[in-house]
Tab-separated table of C-alpha atoms in Angstrom:
chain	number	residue	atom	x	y	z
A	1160	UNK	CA	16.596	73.709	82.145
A	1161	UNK	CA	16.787	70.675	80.087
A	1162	UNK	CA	16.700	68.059	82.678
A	1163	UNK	CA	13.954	69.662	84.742
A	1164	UNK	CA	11.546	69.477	82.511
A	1165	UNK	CA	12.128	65.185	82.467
A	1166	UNK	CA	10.849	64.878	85.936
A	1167	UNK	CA	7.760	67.334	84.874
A	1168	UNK	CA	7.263	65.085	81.777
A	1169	UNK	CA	7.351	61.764	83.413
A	1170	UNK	CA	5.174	63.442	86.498
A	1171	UNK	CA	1.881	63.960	83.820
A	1172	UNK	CA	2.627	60.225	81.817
A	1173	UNK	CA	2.882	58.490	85.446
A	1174	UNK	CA	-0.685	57.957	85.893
A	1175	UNK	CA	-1.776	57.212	81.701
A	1176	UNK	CA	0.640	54.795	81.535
A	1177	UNK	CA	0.004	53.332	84.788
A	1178	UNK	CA	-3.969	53.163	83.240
A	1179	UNK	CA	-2.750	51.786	80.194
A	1180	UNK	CA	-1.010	49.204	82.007
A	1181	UNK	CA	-3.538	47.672	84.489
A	1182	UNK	CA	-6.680	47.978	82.203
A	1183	UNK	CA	-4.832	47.092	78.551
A	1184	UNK	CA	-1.555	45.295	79.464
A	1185	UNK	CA	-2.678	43.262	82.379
A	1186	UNK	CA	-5.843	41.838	80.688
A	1187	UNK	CA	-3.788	40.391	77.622
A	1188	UNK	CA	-1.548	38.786	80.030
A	1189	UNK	CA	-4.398	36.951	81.784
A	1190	UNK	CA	-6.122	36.259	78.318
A	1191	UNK	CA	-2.869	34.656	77.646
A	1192	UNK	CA	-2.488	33.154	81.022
A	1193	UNK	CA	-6.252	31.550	80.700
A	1194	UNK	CA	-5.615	29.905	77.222
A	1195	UNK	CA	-2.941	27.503	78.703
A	1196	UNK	CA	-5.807	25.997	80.812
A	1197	UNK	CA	-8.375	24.124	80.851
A	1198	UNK	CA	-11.042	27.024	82.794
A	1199	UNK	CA	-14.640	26.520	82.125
A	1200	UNK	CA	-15.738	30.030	83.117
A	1201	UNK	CA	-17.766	29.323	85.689
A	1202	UNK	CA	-15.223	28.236	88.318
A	1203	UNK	CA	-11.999	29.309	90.245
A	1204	UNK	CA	-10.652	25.806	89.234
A	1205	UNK	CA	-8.445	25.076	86.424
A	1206	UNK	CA	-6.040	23.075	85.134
A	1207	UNK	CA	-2.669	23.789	83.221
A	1208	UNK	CA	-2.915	22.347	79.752
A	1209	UNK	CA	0.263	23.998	78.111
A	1210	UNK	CA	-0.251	24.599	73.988
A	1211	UNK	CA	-3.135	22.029	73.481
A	1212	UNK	CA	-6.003	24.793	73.545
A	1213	UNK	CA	-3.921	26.310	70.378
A	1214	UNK	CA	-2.824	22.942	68.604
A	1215	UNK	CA	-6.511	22.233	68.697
A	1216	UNK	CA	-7.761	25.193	67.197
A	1217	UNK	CA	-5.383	24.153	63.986
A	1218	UNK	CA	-7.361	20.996	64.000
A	1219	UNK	CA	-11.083	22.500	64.353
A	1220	UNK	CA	-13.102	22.698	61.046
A	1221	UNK	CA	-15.320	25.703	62.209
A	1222	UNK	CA	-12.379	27.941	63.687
A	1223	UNK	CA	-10.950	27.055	60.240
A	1224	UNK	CA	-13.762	27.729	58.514
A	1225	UNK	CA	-14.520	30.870	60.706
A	1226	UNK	CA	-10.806	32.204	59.789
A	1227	UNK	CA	-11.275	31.632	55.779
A	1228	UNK	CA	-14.635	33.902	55.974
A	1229	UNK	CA	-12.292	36.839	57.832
A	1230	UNK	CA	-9.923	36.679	55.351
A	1231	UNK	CA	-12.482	37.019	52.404
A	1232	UNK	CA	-13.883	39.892	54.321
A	1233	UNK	CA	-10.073	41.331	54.821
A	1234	UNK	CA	-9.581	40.906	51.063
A	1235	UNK	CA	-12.728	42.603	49.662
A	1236	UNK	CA	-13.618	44.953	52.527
A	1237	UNK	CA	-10.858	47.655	52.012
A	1238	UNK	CA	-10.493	47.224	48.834
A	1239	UNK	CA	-13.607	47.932	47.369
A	1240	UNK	CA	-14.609	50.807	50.554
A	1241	UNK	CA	-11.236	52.239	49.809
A	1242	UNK	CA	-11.928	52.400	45.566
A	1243	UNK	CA	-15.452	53.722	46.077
A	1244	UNK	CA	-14.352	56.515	48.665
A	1245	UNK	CA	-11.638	57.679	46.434
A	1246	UNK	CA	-14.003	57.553	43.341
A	1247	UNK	CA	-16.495	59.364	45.677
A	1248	UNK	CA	-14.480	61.646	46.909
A	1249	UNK	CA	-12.618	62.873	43.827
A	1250	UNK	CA	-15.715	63.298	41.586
A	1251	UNK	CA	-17.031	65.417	44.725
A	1252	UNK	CA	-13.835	67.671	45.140
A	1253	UNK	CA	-12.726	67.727	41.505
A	1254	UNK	CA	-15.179	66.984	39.579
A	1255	UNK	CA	-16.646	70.214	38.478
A	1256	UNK	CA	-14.835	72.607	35.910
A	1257	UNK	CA	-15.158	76.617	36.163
A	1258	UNK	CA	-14.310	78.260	33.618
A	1259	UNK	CA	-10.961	78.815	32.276
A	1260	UNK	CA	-10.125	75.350	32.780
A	1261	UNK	CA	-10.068	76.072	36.387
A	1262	UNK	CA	-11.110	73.237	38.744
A	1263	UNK	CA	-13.521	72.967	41.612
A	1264	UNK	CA	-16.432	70.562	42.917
A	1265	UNK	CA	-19.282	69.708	42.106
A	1266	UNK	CA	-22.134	71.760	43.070
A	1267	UNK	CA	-23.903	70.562	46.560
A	1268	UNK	CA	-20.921	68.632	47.609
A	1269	UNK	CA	-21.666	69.122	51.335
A	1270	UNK	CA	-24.622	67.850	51.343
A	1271	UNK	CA	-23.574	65.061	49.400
A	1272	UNK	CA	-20.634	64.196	51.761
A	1273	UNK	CA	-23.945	64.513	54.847
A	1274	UNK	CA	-25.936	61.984	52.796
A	1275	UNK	CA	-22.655	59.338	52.700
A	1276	UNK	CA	-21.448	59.945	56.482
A	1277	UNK	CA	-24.841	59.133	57.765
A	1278	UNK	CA	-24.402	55.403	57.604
A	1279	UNK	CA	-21.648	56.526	60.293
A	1280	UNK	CA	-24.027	58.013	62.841
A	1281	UNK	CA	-26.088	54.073	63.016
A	1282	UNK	CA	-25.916	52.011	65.695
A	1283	UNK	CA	-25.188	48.421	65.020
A	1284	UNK	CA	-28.956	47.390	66.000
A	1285	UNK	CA	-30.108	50.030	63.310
A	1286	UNK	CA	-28.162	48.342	61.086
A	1287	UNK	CA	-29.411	45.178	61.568
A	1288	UNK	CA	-33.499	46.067	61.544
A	1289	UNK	CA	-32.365	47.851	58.364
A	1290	UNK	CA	-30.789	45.266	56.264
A	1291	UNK	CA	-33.411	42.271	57.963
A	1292	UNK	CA	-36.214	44.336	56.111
A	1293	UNK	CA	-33.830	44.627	53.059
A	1294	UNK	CA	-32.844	41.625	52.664
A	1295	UNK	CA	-35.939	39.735	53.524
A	1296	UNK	CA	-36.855	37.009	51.996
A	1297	UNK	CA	-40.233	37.330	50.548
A	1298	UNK	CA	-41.641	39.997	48.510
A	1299	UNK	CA	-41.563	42.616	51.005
A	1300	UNK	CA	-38.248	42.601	51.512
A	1301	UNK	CA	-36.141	45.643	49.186
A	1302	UNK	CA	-33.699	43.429	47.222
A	1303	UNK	CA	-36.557	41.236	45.858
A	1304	UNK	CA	-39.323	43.409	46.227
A	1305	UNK	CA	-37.552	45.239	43.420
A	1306	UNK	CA	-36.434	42.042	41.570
A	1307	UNK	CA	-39.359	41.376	41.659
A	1308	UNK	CA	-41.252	43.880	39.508
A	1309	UNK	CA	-38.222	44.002	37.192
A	1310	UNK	CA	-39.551	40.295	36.420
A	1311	UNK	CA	-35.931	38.925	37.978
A	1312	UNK	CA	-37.212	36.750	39.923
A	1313	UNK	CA	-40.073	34.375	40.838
A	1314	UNK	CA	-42.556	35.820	43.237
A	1315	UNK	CA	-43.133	31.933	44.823
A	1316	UNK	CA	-39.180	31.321	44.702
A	1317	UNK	CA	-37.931	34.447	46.273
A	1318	UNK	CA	-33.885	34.591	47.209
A	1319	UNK	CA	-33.109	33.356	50.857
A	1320	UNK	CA	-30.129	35.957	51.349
A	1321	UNK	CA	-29.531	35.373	54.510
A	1322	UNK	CA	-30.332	31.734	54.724
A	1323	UNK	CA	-28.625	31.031	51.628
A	1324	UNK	CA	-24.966	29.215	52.361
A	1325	UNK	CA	-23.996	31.203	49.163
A	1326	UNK	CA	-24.809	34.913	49.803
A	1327	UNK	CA	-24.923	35.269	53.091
A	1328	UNK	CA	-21.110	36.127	53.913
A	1329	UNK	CA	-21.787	38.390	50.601
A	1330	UNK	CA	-24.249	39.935	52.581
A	1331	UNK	CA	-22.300	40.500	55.598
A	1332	UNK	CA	-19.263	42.261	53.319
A	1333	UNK	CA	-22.369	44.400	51.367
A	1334	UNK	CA	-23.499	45.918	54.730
A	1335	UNK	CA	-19.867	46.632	56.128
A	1336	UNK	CA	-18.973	48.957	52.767
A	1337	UNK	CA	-22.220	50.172	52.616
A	1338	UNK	CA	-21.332	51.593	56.179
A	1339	UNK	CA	-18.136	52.638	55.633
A	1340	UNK	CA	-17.769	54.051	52.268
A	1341	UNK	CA	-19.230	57.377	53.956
A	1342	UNK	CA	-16.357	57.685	56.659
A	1343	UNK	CA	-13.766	57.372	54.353
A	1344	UNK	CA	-14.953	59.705	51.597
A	1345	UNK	CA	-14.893	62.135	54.247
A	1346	UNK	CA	-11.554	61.761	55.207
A	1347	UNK	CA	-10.069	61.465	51.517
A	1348	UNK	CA	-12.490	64.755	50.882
A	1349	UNK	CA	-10.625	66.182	53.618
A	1350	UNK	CA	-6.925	65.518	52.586
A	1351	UNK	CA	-7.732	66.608	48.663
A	1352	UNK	CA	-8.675	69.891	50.186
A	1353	UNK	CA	-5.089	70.340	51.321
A	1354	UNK	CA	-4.108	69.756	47.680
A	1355	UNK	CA	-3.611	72.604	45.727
A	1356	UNK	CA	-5.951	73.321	43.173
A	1357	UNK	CA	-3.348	74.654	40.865
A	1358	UNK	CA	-1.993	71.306	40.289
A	1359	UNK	CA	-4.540	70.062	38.836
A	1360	UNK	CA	-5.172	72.854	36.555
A	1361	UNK	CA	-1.396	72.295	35.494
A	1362	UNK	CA	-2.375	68.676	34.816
A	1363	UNK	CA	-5.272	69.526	32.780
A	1364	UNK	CA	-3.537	72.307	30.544
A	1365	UNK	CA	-1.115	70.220	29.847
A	1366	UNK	CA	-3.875	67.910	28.322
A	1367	UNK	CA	-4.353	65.169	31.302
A	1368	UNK	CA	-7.555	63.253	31.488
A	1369	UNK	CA	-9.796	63.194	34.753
A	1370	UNK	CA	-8.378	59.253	34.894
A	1371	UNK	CA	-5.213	60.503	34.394
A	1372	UNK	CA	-5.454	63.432	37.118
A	1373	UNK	CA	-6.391	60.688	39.556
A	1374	UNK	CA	-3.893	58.260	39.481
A	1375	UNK	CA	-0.768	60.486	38.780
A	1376	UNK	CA	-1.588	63.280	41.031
A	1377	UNK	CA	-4.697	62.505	43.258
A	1378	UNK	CA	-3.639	58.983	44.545
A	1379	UNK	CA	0.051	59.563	44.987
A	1380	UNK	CA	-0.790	63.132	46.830
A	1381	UNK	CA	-3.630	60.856	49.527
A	1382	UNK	CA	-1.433	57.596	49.796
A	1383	UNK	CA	-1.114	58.849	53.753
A	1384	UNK	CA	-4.283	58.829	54.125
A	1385	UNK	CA	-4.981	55.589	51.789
A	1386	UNK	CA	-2.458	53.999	54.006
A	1387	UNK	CA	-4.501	54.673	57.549
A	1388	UNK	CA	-7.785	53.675	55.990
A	1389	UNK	CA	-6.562	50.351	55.132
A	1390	UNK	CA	-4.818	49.541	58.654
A	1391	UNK	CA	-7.996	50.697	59.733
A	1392	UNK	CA	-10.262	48.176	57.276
A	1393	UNK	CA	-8.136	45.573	58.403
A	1394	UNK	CA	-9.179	45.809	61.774
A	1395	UNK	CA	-12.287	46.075	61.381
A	1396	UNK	CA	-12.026	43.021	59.498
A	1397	UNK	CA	-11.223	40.902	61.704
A	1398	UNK	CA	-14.046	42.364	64.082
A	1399	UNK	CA	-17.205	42.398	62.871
A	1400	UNK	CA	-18.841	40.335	66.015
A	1401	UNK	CA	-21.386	42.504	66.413
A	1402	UNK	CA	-23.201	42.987	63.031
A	1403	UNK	CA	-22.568	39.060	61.998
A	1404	UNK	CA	-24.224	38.098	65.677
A	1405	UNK	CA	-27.383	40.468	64.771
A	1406	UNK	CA	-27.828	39.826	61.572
A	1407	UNK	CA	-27.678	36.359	60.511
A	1408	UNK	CA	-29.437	33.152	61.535
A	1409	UNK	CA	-28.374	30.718	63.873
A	1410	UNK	CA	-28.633	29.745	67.366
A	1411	UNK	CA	-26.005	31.699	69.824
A	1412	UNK	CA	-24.463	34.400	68.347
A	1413	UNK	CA	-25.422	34.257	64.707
A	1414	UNK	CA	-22.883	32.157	62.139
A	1415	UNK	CA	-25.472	30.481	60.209
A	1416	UNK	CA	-26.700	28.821	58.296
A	1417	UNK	CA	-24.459	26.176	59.197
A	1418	UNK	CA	-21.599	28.190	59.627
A	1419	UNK	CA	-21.125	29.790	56.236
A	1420	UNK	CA	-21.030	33.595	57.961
A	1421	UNK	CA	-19.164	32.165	60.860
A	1422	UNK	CA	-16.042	34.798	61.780
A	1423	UNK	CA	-13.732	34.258	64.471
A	1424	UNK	CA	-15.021	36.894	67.048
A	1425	UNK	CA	-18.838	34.490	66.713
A	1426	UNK	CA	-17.006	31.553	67.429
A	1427	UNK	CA	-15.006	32.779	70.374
A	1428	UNK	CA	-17.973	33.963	72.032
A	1429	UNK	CA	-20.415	31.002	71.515
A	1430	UNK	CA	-17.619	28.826	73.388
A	1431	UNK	CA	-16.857	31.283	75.797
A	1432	UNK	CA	-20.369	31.678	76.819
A	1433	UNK	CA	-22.398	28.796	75.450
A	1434	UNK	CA	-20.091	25.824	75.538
A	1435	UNK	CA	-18.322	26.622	78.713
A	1436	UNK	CA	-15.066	26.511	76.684
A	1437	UNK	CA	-13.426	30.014	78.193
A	1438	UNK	CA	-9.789	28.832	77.877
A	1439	UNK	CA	-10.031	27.380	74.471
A	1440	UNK	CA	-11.939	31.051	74.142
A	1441	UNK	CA	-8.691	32.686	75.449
A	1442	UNK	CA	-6.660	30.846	72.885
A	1443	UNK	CA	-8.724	32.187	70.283
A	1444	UNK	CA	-8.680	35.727	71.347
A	1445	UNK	CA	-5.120	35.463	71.206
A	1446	UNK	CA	-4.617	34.184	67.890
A	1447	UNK	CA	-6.952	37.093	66.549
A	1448	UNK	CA	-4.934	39.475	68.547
A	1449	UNK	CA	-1.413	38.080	66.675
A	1450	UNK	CA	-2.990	37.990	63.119
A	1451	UNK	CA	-4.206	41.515	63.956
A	1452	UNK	CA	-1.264	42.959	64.611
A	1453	UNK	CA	0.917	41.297	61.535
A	1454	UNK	CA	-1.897	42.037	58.573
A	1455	UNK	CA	-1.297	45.871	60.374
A	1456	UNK	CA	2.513	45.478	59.993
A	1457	UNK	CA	2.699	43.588	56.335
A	1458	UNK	CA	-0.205	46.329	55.210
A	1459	UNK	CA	1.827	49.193	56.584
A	1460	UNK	CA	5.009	47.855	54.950
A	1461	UNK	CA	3.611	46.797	51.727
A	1462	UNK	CA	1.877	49.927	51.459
A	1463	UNK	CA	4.662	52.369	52.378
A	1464	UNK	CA	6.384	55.159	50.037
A	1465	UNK	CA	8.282	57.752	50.057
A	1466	UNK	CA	6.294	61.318	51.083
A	1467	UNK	CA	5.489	63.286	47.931
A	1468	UNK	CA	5.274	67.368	49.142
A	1469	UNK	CA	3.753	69.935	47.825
């Protein structure tokens, strides 16, 4: 009975992995293929060039550039989404105190959790017609509207967020936790729930403090789920094409001003479509695909421990 149920097995993951093959496997061969030429884009032509497409890239001030701005956003991004989601989430699920010492949440929690996820249910376009009236830079916009009136700033010398060299990556990384915080307060709210609360009622008789609570029961107890957000973060890290092309100046795919909120993904597509550059495109595509996949190994090794249960 065994062995008949391989041929059954195999039977139903023929045709996925098939799929998975010809629509995921095959394209990152040809993306592969493509950056050891010379193709424009627009042609069937194209010459074999070998490594130079990638020995360039190592030599190109913008890619460079481009790559130091994903790795700020790598640094800060999921750390500072993961912190505020935990804080979040454990002042939501434990923050309230019955009586007897007993613990529970605060009151309204659900409709707390509603208000954070719905940065979740935007569309990248929303997004960006959001934050361009937020951070605009004259009076109307939110950020110095408000500074504003607080007498912060200079009504004729308003701050040029987005067109200042300065802030405007800041910007970028402001939007992306805004956005996210929500998603991953959810899913930390979810895996406290699984926690019993008679732990932490054992923690607090036995005289721990809230801060205490947290980081010797709370953090060890979610570090599963801690673990998946940041693999997760670090992704999205290195893929924010979409909100960086929106929302900030500059010709063809956003970067500006003068390439200070420049990011990989931008600068792959400008000379991909633009510059008629497809296979020095490819080469790029590539290298984001390797540094992808080893910041997801180191962060899954770095961040791995033993399984506390409960």
């Amino acid at each position: 009975m065994r062995h008949r149920k391989y041929p059954f097995i195999a039977g139903f993951l023929f045709v996925p992995v098939v799929l998975y093959a010809v629509f995921v496997i095959w394209p990152y061969i040809q993306t592969f293929g493509y950056s050891l030429t010379d193709w424009s884009g627009q042609s069937q032509t194209m010459n074999f060039v070998g490594f130079d497409n990638y020995s360039k890239l190592f030599s190109d001030s913008v890619f460079k550039k481009a790559l130091v701005h994903n790795m700020l956003i790598l640094v800060f991004l999921p750390v500072i989404t993961i912190l505020l989601a935990l804080f979040f989430a454990f002042m939501l699920n434990v923050g309230g105190r019955g009586r007897a010492g007993a613990v529970q949440g605060v009151r309204g929690a659900g409709i707390y959790k509603i208000v954070f996820f719905f940065p979740q249910v935007l569309s990248i376009a929303i997004l960006t017609v959001l934050f361009q009236a937020v951070y605009r830079s004259d009076e109307g916009g939110l950020f110095n509207g408000v500074l504003v009136k607080l007498g912060l700033e200079d009504k004729q010398h308003p701050i040029e967020w987005l067109n200042s060299p300065d802030l405007v990556l800041w910007c970028i990384i402001g939007v992306l936790i805004w956005a996210g915080v929500g998603f991953y307060l959810v899913l930390f709210s979810a895996a406290m729930q699984s926690i019993p609360k008679e732990i932490y009622e054992a923690a607090l008789l036995d005289g721990a403090r809230r801060g205490q609570t947290f980081f010797r029961v709370t953090l060890p107890l979610l570090w599963d789920s801690v673990q998946t957000a940041w693999v997760y973060l670090a992704i999205a890290a290195m893929d924010v094409f979409a909100l960086v092309a929106t929302l900030t100046p500059g010709a063809y795919y956003g970067g500006g001003p003068d390439f200070h909120s420049e990011v990989m993904a931008t600068y792959l597509m400008r000379n991909f479509l633009t510059y008629g550059k497809s296979g020095y495109a490819c080469a790029m595509g590539v290298v984001i695909l390797l540094l992808t996949l080893i910041l997801s190994a180191i962060t899954l090794r770095i961040t791995r421990r033993e399984r506390i249960e409960f």
